[in-house]
PDB file of C-alpha atoms in Angstrom:
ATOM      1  CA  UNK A 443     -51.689 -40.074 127.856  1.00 37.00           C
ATOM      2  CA  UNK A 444     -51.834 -43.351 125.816  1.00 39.00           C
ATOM      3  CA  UNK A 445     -48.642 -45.343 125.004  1.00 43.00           C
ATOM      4  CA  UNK A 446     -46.321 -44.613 122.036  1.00 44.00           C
ATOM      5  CA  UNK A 447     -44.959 -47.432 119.530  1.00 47.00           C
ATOM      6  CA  UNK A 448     -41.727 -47.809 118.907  1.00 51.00           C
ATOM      7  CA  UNK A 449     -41.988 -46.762 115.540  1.00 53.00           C
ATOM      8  CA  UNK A 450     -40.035 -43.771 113.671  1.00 57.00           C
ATOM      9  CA  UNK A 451     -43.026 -42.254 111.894  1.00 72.00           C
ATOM     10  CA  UNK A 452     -44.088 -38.790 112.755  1.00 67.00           C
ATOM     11  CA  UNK A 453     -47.168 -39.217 112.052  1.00 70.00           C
ATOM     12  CA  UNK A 454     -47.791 -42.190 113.135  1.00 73.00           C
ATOM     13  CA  UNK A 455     -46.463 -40.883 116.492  1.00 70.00           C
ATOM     14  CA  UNK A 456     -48.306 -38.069 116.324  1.00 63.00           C
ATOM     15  CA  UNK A 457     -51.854 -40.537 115.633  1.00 65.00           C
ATOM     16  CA  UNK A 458     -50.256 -42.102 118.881  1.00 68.00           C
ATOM     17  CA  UNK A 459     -49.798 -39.295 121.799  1.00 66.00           C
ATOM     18  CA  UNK A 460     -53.570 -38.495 123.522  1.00 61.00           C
ATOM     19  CA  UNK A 461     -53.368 -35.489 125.454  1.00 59.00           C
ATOM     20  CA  UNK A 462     -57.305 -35.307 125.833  1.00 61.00           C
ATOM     21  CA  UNK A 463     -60.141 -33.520 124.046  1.00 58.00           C
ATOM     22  CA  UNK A 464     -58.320 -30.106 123.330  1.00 59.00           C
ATOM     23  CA  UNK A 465     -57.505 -28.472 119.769  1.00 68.00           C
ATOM     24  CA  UNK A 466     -54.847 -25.866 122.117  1.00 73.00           C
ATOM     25  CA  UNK A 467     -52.000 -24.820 119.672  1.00 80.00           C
ATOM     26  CA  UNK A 468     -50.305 -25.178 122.896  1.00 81.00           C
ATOM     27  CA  UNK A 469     -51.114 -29.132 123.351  1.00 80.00           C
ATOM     28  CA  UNK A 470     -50.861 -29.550 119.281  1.00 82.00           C
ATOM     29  CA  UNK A 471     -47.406 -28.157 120.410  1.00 87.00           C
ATOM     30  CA  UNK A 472     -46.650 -30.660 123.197  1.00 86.00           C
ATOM     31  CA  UNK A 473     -47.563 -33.426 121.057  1.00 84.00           C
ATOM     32  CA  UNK A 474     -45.729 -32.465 118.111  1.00 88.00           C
ATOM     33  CA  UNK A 475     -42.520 -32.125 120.955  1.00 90.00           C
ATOM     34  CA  UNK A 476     -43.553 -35.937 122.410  1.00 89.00           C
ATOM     35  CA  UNK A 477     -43.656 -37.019 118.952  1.00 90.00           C
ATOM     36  CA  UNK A 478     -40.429 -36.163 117.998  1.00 91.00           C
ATOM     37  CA  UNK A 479     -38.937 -36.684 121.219  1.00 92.00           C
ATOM     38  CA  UNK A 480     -40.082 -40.414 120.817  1.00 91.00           C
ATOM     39  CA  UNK A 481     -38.009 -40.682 117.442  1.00 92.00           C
ATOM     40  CA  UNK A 482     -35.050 -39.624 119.392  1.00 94.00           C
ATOM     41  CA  UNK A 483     -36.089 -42.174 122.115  1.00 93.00           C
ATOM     42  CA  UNK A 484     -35.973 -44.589 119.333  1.00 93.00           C
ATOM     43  CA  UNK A 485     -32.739 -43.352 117.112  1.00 93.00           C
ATOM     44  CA  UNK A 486     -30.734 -43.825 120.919  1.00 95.00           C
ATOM     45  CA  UNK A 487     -32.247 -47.297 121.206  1.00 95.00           C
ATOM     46  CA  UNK A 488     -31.051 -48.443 117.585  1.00 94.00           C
ATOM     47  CA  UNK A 489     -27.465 -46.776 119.027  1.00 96.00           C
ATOM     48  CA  UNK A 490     -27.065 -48.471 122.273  1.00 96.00           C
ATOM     49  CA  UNK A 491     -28.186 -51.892 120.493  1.00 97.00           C
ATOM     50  CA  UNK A 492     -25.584 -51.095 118.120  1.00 96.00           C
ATOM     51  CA  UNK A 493     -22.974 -49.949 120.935  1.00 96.00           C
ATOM     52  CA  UNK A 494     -23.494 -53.567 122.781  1.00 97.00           C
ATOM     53  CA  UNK A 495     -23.061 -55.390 119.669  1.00 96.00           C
ATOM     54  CA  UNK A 496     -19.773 -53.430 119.366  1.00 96.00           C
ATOM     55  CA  UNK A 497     -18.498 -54.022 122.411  1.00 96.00           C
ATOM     56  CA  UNK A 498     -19.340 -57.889 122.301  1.00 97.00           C
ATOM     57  CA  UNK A 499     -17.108 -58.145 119.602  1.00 97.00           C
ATOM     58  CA  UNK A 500     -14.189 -55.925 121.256  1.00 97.00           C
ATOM     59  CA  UNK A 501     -14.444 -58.331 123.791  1.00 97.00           C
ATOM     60  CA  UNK A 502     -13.967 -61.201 121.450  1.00 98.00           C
ATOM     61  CA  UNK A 503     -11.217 -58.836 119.799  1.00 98.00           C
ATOM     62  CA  UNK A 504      -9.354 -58.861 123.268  1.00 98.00           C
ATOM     63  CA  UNK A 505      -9.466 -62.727 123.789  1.00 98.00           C
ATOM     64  CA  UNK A 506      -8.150 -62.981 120.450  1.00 98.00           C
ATOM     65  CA  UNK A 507      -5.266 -60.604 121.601  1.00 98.00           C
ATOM     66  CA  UNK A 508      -4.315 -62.490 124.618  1.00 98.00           C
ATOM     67  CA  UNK A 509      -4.271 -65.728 123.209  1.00 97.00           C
ATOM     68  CA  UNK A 510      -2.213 -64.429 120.316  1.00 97.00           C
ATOM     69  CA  UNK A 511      -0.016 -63.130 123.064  1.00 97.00           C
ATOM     70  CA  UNK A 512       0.405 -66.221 124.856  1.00 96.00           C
ATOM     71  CA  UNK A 513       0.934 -68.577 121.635  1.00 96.00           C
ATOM     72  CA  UNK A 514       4.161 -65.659 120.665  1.00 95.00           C
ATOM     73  CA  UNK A 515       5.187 -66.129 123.987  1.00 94.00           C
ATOM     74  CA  UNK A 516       5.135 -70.314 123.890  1.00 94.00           C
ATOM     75  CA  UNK A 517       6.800 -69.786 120.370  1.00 93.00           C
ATOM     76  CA  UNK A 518       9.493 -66.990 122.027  1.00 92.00           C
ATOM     77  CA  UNK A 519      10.409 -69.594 125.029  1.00 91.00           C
ATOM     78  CA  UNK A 520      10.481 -72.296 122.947  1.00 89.00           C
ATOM     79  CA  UNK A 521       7.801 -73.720 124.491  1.00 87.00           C
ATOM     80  CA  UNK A 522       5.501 -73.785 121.487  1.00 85.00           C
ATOM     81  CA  UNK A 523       2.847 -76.639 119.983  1.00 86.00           C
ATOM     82  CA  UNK A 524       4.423 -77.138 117.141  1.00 83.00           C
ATOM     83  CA  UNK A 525       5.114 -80.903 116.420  1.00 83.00           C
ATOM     84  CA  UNK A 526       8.262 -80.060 114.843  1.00 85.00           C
ATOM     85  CA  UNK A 527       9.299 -76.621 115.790  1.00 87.00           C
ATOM     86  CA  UNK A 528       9.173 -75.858 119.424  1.00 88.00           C
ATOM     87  CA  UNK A 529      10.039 -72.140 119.048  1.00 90.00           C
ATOM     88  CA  UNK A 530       6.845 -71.975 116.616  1.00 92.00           C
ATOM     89  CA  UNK A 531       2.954 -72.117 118.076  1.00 93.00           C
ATOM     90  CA  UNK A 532      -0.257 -73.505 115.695  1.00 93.00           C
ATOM     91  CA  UNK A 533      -2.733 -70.841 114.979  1.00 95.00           C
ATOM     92  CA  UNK A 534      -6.173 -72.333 116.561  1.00 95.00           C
ATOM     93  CA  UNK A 535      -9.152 -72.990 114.346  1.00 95.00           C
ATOM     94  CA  UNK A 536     -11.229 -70.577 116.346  1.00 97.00           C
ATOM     95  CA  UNK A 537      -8.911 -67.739 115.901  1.00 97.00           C
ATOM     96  CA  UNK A 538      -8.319 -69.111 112.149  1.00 96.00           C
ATOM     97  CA  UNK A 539     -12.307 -68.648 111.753  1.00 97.00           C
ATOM     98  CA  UNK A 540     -12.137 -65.289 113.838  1.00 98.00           C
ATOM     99  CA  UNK A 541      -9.347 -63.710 111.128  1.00 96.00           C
ATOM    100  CA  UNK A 542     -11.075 -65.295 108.361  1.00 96.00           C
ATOM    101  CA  UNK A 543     -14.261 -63.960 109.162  1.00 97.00           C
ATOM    102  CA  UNK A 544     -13.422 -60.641 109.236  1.00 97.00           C
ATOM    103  CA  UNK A 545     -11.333 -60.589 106.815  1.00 96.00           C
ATOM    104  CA  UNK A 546      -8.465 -60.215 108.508  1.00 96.00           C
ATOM    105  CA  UNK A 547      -4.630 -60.673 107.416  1.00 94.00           C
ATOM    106  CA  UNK A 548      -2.471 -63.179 109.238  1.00 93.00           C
ATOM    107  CA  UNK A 549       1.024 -64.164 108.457  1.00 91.00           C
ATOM    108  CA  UNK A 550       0.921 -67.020 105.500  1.00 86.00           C
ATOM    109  CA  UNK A 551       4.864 -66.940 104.989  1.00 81.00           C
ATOM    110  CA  UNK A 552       4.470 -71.004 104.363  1.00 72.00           C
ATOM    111  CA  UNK A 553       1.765 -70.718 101.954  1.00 65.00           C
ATOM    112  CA  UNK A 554      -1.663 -70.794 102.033  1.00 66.00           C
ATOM    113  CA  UNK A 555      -2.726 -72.958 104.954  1.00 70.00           C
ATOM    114  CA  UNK A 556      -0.078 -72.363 106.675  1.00 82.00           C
ATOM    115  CA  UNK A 557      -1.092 -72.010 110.736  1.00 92.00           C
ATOM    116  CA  UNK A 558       2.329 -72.512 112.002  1.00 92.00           C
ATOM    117  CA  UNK A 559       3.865 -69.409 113.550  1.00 93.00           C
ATOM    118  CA  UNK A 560       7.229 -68.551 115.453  1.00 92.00           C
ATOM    119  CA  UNK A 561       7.597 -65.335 117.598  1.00 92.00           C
ATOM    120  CA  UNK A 562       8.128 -63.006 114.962  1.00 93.00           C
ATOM    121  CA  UNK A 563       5.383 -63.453 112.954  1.00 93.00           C
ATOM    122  CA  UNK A 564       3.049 -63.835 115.591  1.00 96.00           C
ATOM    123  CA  UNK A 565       3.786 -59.695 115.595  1.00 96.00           C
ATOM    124  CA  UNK A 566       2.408 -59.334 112.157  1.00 96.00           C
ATOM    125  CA  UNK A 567      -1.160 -61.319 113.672  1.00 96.00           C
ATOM    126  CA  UNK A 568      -1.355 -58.961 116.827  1.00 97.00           C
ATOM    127  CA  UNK A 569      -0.760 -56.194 114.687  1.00 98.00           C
ATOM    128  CA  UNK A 570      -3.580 -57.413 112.485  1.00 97.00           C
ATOM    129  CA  UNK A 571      -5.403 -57.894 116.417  1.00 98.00           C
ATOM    130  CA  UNK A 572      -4.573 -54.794 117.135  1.00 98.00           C
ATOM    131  CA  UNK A 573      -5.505 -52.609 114.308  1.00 97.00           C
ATOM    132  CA  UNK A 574      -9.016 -54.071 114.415  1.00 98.00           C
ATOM    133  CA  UNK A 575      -9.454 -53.715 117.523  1.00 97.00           C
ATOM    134  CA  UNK A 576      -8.569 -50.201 117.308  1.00 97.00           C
ATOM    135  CA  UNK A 577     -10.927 -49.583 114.443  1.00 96.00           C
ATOM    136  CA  UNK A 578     -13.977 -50.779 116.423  1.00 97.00           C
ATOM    137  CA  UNK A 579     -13.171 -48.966 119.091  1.00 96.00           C
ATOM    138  CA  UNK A 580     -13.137 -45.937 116.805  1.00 96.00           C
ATOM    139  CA  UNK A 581     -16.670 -47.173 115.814  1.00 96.00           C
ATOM    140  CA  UNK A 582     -17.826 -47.159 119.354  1.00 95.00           C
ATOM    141  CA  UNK A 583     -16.454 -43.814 120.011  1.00 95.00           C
ATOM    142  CA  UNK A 584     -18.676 -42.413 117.278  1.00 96.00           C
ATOM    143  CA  UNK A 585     -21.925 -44.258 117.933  1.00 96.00           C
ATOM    144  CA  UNK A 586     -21.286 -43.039 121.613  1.00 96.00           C
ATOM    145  CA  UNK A 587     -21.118 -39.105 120.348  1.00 96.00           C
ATOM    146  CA  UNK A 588     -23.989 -40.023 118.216  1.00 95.00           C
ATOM    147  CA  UNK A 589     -26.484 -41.288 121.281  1.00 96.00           C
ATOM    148  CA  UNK A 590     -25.263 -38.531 123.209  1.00 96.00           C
ATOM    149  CA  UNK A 591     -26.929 -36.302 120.771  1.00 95.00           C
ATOM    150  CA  UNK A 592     -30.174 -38.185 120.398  1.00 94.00           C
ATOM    151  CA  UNK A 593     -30.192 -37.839 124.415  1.00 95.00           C
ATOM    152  CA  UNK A 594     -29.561 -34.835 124.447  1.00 95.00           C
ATOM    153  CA  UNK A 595     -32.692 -34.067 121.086  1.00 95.00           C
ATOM    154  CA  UNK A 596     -34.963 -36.425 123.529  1.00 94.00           C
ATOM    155  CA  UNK A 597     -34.611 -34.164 126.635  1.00 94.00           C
ATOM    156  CA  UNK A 598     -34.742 -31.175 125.066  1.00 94.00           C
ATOM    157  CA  UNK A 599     -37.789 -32.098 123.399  1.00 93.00           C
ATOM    158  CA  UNK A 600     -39.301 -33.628 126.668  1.00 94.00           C
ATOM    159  CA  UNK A 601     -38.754 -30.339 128.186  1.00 94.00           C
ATOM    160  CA  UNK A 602     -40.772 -27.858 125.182  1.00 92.00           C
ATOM    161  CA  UNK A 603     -43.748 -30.198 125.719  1.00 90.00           C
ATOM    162  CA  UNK A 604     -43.574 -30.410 129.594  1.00 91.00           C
ATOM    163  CA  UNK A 605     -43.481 -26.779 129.375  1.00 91.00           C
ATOM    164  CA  UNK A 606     -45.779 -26.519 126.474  1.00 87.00           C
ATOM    165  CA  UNK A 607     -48.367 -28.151 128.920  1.00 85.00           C
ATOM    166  CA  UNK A 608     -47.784 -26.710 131.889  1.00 87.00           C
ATOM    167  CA  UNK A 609     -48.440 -23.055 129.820  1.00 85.00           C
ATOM    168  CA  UNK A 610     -52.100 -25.033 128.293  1.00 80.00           C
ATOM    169  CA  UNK A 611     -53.074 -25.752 131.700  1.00 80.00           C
ATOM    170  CA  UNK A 612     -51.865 -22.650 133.562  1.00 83.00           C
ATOM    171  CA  UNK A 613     -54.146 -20.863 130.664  1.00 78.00           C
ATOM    172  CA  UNK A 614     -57.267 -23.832 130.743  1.00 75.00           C
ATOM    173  CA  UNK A 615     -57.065 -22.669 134.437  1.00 80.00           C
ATOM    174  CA  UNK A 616     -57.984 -19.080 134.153  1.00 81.00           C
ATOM    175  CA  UNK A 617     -60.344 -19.847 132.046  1.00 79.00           C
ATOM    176  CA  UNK A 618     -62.105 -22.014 134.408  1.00 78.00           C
ATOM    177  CA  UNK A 619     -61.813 -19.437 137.373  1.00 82.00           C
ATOM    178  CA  UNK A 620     -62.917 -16.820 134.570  1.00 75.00           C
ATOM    179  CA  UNK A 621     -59.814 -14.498 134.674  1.00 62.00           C
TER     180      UNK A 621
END
């Protein structure tokens, strides 16, 4: 059996998958079942790369969160970095960048520019956080249900052509004995 590309052409797949010097319906069968079972191969792939690329921004997401957390706590115990509001806490450039970038909202009650926060409008951020974070995980969730089907495609289809040639060579085998 030769190697199959990852590529998402039947056809082309079907060019691909060698199962020797037979014109069986039965192997025509197997490879059209390998063939498609390699799309599904390669629809799960595209998923899971997807699902990581997900998840490394949840976990980006969640450092946002606890940092958030920790600069409404400073700003709550008066313990904040604020030059000249201790019970306030400056909104880093990272997470700045991180909001902005995602077009997220973030509390501007001082105007635009305004990175200076005190405890209670550090809530509106995390909510911001929060809803985000919630909405990728949402994303995940679906991708998940989506590779789970694509799985489930690929060994269903590995199992009609594993069967499909166990049947061609059960049958090339009485042949050969002359049954």
């Amino acid at each position: 059996m030769s190697q199959i590309n990852a590529t998402n052409s039947l056809s082309q797949i079907m060019a691909d998958i060698d199962l020797g010097p037979t014109g069986s319906l039965q192997f025509m069968f197997a490879k059209l079942q390998m063939a498609q079972s390699q799309i599904c191969k390669n629809e799960a792939e595209s998923y899971m790369k997807q699902i990581e690329t997900i998840q490394e921004e949840q976990a980006k997401t969640a450092e946002m969160i606890e940092l958030a957390r920790k600069l409404q706590n400073d700003a709550k115990n008066g313990t904040g970095d604020c030059s000249w509001d201790k019970n306030a806490s400056v909104m880093p450039d990272e997470m700045v960048k991180f909001f902005n970038e995602r077009g997220l909202s973030f509390e501007t009650t001082g105007g635009e520019g305004d990175y200076v926060h005190n405890s209670d409008e550090w809530d509106y951020n995390l909510k911001s956080l929060t809803n985000y974070q919630e909405q990728i995980g949402n994303k995940t969730q679906t991708l998940m249900i989506y590779l789970q089907d694509f799985i489930g495609q690929y060994n269903s289809y590995q199992e009609g052509a594993m069967s499909a040639i166990s049947s061609a060579s059960q049958t090339l085998r009485s042949i050969a004995k002359g049954q």
